[in-house]
mmCIF file of C-alpha atoms in Angstrom:
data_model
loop_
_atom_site.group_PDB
_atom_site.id
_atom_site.type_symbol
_atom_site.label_atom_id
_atom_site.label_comp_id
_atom_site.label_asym_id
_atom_site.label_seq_id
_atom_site.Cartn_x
_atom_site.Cartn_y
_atom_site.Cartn_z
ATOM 1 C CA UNK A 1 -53.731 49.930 0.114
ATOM 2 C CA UNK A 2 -55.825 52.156 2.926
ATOM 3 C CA UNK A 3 -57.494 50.127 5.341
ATOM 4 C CA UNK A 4 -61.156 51.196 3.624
ATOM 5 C CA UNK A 5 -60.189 49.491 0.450
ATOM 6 C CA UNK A 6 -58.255 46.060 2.044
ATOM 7 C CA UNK A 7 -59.560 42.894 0.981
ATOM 8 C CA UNK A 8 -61.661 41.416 3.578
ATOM 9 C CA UNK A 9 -60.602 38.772 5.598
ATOM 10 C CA UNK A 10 -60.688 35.119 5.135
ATOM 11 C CA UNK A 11 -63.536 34.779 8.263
ATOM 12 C CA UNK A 12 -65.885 36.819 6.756
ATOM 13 C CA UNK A 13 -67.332 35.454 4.222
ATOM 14 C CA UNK A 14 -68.563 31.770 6.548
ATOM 15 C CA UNK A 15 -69.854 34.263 9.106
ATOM 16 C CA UNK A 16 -72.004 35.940 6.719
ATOM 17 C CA UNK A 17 -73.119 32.101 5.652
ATOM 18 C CA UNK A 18 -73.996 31.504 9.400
ATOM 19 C CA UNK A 19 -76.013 34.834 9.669
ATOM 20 C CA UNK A 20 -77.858 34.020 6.771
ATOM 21 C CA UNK A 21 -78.632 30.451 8.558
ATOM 22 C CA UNK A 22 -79.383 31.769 11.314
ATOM 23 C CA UNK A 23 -81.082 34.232 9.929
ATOM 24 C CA UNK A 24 -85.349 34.680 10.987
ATOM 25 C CA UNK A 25 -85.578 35.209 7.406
ATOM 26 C CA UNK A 26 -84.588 31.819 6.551
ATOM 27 C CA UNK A 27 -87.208 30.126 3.975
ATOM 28 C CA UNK A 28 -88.137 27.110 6.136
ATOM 29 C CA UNK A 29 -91.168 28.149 7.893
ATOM 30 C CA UNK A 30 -89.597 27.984 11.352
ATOM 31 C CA UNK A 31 -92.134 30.491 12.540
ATOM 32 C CA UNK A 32 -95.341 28.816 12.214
ATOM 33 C CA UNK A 33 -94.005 26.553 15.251
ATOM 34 C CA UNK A 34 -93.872 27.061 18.888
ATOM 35 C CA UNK A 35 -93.119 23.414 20.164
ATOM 36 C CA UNK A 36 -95.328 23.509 22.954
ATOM 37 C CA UNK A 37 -95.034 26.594 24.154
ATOM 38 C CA UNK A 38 -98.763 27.654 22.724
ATOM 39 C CA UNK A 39 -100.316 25.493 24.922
ATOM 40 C CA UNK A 40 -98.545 26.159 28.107
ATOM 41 C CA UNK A 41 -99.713 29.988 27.486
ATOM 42 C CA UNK A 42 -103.330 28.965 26.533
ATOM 43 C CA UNK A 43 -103.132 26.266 29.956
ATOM 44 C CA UNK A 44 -101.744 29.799 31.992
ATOM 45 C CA UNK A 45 -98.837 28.272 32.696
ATOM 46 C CA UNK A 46 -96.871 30.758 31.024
ATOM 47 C CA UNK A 47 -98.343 34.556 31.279
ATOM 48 C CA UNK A 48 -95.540 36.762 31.979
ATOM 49 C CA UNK A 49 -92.221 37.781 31.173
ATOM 50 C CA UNK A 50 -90.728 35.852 33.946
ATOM 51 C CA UNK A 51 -92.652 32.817 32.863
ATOM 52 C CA UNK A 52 -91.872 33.050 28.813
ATOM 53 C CA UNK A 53 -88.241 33.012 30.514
ATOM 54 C CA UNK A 54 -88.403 30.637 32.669
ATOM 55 C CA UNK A 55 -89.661 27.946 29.974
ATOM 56 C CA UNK A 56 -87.682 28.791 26.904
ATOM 57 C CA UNK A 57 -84.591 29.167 29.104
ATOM 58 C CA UNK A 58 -85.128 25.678 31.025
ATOM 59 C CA UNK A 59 -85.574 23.904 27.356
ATOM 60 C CA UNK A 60 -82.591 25.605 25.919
ATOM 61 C CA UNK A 61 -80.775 24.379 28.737
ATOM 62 C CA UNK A 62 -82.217 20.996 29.710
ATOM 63 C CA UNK A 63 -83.069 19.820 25.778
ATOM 64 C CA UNK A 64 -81.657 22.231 23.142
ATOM 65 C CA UNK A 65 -78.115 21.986 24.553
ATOM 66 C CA UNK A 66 -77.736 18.665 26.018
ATOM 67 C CA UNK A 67 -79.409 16.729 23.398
ATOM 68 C CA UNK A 68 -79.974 18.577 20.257
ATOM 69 C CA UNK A 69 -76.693 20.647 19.866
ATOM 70 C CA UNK A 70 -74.469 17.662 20.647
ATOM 71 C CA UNK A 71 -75.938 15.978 18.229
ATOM 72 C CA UNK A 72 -75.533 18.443 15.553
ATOM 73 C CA UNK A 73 -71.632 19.026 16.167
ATOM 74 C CA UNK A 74 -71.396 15.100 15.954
ATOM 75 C CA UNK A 75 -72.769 15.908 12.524
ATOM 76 C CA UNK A 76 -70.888 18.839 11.341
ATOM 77 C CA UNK A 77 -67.822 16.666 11.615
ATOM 78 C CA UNK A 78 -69.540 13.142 9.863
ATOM 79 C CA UNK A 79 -70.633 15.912 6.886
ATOM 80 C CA UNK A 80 -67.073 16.706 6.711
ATOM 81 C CA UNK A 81 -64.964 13.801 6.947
ATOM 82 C CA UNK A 82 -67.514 11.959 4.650
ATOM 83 C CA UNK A 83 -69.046 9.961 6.831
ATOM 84 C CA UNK A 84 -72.406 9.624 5.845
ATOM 85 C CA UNK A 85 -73.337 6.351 7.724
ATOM 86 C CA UNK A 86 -72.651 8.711 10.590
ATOM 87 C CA UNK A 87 -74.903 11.142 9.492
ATOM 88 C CA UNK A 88 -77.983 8.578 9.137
ATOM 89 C CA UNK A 89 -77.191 7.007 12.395
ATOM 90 C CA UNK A 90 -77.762 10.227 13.779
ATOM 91 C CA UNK A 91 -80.144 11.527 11.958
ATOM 92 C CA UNK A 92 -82.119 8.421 12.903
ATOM 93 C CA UNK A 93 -81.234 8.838 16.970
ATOM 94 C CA UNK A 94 -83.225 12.650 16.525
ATOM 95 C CA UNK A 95 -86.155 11.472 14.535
ATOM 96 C CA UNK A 96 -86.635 9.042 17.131
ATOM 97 C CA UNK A 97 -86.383 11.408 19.908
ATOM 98 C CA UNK A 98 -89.314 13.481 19.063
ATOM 99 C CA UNK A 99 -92.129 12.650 20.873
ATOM 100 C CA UNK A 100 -95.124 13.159 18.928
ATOM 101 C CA UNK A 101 -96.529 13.593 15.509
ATOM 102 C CA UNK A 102 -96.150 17.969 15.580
ATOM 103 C CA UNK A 103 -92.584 17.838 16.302
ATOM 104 C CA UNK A 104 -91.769 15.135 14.357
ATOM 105 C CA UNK A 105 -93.525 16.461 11.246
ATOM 106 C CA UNK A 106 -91.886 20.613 12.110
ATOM 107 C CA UNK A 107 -88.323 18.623 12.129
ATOM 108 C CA UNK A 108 -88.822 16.787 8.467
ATOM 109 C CA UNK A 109 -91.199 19.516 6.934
ATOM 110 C CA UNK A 110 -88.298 22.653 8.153
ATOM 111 C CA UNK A 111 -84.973 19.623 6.884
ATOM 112 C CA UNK A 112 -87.121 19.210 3.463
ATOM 113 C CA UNK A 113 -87.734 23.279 3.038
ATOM 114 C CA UNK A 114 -83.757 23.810 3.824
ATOM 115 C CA UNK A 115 -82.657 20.947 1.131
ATOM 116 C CA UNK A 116 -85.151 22.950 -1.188
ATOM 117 C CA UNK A 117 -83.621 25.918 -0.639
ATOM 118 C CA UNK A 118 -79.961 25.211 -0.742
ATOM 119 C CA UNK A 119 -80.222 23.489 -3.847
ATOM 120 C CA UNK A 120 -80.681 26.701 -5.339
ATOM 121 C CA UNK A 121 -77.721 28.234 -4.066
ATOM 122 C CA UNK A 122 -74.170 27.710 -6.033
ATOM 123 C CA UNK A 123 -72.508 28.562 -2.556
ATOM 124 C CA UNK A 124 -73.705 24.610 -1.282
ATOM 125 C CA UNK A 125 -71.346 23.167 -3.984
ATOM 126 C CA UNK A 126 -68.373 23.426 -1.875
ATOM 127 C CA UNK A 127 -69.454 19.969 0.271
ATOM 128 C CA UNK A 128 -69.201 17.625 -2.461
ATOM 129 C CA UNK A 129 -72.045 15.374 -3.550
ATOM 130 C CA UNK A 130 -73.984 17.163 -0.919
ATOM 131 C CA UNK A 131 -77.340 16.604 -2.810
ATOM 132 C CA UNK A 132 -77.586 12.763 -3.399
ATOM 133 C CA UNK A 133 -75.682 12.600 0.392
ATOM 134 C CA UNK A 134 -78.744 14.108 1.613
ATOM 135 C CA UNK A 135 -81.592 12.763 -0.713
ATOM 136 C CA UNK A 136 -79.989 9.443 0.538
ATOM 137 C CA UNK A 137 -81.530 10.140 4.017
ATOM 138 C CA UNK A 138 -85.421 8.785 3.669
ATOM 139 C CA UNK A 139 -86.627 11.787 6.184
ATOM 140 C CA UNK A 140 -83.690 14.723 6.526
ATOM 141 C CA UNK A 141 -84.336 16.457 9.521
ATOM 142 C CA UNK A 142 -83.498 20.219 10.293
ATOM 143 C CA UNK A 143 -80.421 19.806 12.223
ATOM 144 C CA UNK A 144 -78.933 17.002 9.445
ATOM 145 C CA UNK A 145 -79.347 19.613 7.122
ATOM 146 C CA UNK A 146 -78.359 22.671 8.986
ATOM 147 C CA UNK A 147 -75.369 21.000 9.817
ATOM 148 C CA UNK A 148 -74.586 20.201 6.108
ATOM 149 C CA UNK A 149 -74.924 23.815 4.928
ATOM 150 C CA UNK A 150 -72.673 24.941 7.690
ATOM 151 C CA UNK A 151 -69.917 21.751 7.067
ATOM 152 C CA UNK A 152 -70.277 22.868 3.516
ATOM 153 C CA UNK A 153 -69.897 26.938 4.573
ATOM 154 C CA UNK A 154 -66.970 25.822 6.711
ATOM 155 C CA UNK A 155 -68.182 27.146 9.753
ATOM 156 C CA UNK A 156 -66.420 26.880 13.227
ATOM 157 C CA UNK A 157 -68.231 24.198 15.106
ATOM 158 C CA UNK A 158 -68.446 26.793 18.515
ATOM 159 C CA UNK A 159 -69.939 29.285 16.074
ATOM 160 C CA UNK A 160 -72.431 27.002 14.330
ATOM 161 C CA UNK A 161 -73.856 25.768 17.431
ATOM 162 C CA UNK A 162 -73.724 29.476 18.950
ATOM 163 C CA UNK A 163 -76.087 30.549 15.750
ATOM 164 C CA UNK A 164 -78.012 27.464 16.258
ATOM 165 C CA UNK A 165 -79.374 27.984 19.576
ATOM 166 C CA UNK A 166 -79.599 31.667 19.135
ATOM 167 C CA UNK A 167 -81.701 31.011 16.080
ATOM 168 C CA UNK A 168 -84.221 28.599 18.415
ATOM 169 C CA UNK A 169 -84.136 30.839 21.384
ATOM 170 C CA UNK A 170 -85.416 33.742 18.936
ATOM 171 C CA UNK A 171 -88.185 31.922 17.431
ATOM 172 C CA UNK A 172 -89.301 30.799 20.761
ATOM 173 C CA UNK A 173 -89.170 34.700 21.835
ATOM 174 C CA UNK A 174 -91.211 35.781 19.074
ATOM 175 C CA UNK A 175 -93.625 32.692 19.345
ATOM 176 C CA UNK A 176 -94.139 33.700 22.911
ATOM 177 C CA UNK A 177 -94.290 37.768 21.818
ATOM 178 C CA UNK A 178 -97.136 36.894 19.289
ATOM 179 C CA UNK A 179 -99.007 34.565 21.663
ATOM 180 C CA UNK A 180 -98.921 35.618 25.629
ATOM 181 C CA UNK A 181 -98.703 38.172 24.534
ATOM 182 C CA UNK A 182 -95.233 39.967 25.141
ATOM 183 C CA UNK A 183 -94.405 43.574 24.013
ATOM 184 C CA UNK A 184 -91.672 43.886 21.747
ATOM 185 C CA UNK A 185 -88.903 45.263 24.521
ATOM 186 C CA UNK A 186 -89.675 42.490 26.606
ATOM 187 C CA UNK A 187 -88.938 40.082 23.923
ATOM 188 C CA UNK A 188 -85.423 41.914 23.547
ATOM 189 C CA UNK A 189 -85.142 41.713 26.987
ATOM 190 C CA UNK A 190 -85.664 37.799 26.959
ATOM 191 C CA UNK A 191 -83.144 37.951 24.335
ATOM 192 C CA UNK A 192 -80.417 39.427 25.753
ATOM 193 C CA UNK A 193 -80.650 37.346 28.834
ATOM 194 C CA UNK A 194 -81.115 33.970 26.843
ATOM 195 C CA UNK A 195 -78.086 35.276 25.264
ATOM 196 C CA UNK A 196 -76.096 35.147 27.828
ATOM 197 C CA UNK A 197 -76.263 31.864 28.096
ATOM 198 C CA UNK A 198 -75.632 30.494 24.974
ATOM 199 C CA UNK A 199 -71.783 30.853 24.653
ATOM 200 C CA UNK A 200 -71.491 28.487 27.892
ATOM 201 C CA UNK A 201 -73.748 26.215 26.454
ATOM 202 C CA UNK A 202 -72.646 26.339 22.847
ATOM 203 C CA UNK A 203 -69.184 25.018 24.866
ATOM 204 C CA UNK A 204 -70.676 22.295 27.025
ATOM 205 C CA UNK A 205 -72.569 20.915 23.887
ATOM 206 C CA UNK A 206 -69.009 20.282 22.118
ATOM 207 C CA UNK A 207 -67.598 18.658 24.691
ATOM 208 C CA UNK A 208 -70.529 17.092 25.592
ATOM 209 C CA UNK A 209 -70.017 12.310 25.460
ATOM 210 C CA UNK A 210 -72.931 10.765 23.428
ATOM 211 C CA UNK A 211 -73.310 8.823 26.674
ATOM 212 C CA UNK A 212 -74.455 11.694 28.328
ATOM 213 C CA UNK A 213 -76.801 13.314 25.763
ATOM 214 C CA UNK A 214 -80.619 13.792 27.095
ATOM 215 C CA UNK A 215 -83.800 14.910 26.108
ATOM 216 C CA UNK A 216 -85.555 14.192 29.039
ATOM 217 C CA UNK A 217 -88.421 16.809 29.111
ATOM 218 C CA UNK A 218 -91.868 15.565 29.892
ATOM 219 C CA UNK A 219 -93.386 19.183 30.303
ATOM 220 C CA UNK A 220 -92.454 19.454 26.278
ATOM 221 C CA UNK A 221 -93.964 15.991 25.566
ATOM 222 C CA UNK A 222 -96.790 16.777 27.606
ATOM 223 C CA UNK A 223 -97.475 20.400 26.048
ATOM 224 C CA UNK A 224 -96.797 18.983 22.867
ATOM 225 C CA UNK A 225 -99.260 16.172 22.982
ATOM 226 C CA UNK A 226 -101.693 18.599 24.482
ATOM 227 C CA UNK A 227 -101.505 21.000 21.772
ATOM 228 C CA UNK A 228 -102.203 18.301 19.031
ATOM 229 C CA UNK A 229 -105.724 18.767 19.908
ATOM 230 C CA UNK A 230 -105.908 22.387 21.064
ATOM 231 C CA UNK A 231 -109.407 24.013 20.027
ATOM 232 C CA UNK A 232 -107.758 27.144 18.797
ATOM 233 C CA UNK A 233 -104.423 27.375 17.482
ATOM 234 C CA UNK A 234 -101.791 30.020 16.036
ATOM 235 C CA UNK A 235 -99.016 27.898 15.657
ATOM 236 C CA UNK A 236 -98.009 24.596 14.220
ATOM 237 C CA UNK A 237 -96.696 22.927 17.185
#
């Protein structure tokens, strides 16, 4: 058999899964948000290229990564070994962590448009009672349920967490594209360098002791809560 007509291999088929996840594409309505980052261009504290970098890059780093990622490879492995008690308790811990009422409603309203969606695809079957595991959680949020698909797609935790931040780091791009705003090369040039990043991170996140897991980012909280009651307003959050 020539090489053109060999089966393809085993790898392929969960990192076709994980592009579809991570996908801008994705159903959930992950780019009506900007999580603060609306208001810190409409208070001029981010106008540039340099600044759009500076912000998304420092949140990646300081919040996405240390706090959020951790939490969702904790997760991939409760979804997979079946413990669900796991998956609450954590589930709980990030509900709790968002600050105010946008980001807490983006989390719930993106976890309930994902459960939507993957209960119309046959390809979720292979995590076994997956639907009543999740409609057993009172509020689902995004990563709980991201990190089901992927348990169920059997993706490799470095990978998952890869796609995961990539997937943020773009919608934060294109938020800050749409609202500074940013031409589209300097949105793939914010890309590339955020990318660079993310393999490093994606690694620290895994190894990363619940005891050390933070959130601590009072410019979010603050741009959050400020944005709640912005006069004008593109974005959800």
């Amino acid at each position: 058999m020539s090489a053109a007509t060999s089966p393809p291999g085993p790898g392929l088929l969960p990192l076709l899964r994980l592009l579809q996840l991570a996908s801008p594409a994705l159903p959930v309505g992950a780019y009506t948000y900007s999580q603060g980052l609306e208001w810190a261009v409409e208070s001029r504290l981010v106008r540039t290229e340099a600044e759009a970098a500076a912000w998304i890059g420092e949140l990646l780093e300081w919040s996405l990564a240390r706090f959020e990622a951790p939490l969702l490879a904790r997760q991939l492995v409760a979804w997979s070994q079946g413990d669900d008690a796991e998956v609450a308790r954590l589930n709980d811990d990030f509900l709790a962590s968002r600050e105010t009422a946008e980001l807490r409603a983006e989390t719930v309203q993106m976890g309930w448009s994902l459960v939507r969606l993957l209960a119309e695809l046959d390809a979720f079957a292979a995590l076994p009672g997956w639907r009543g595991r999740l409609l057993a959680i009172e509020a689902p949020c995004f990563p709980t349920v991201w990190s089901a698909a992927a348990a169920a797609w059997q993706v490799p935790p470095d990978q998952a967490l890869a796609a995961y931040l990539w997937a943020w780091a773009e919608n934060q791009v294109m938020a800050a594209v749409k609202a500074v705003p940013l031409g589209q090369s300097a949105g793939q040039r914010l890309l590339a360098t955020l990318g660079e990043r993310i393999p490093a991170l994606a690694q620290g996140a895994l190894a990363l002791p619940e005891a050390a897991w933070s959130n601590y980012t009072p410019g979010l909280a603050i741009a959050s809560c400020r944005h709640e009651t912005q006069y004008t307003r593109l974005f959800r959050s």
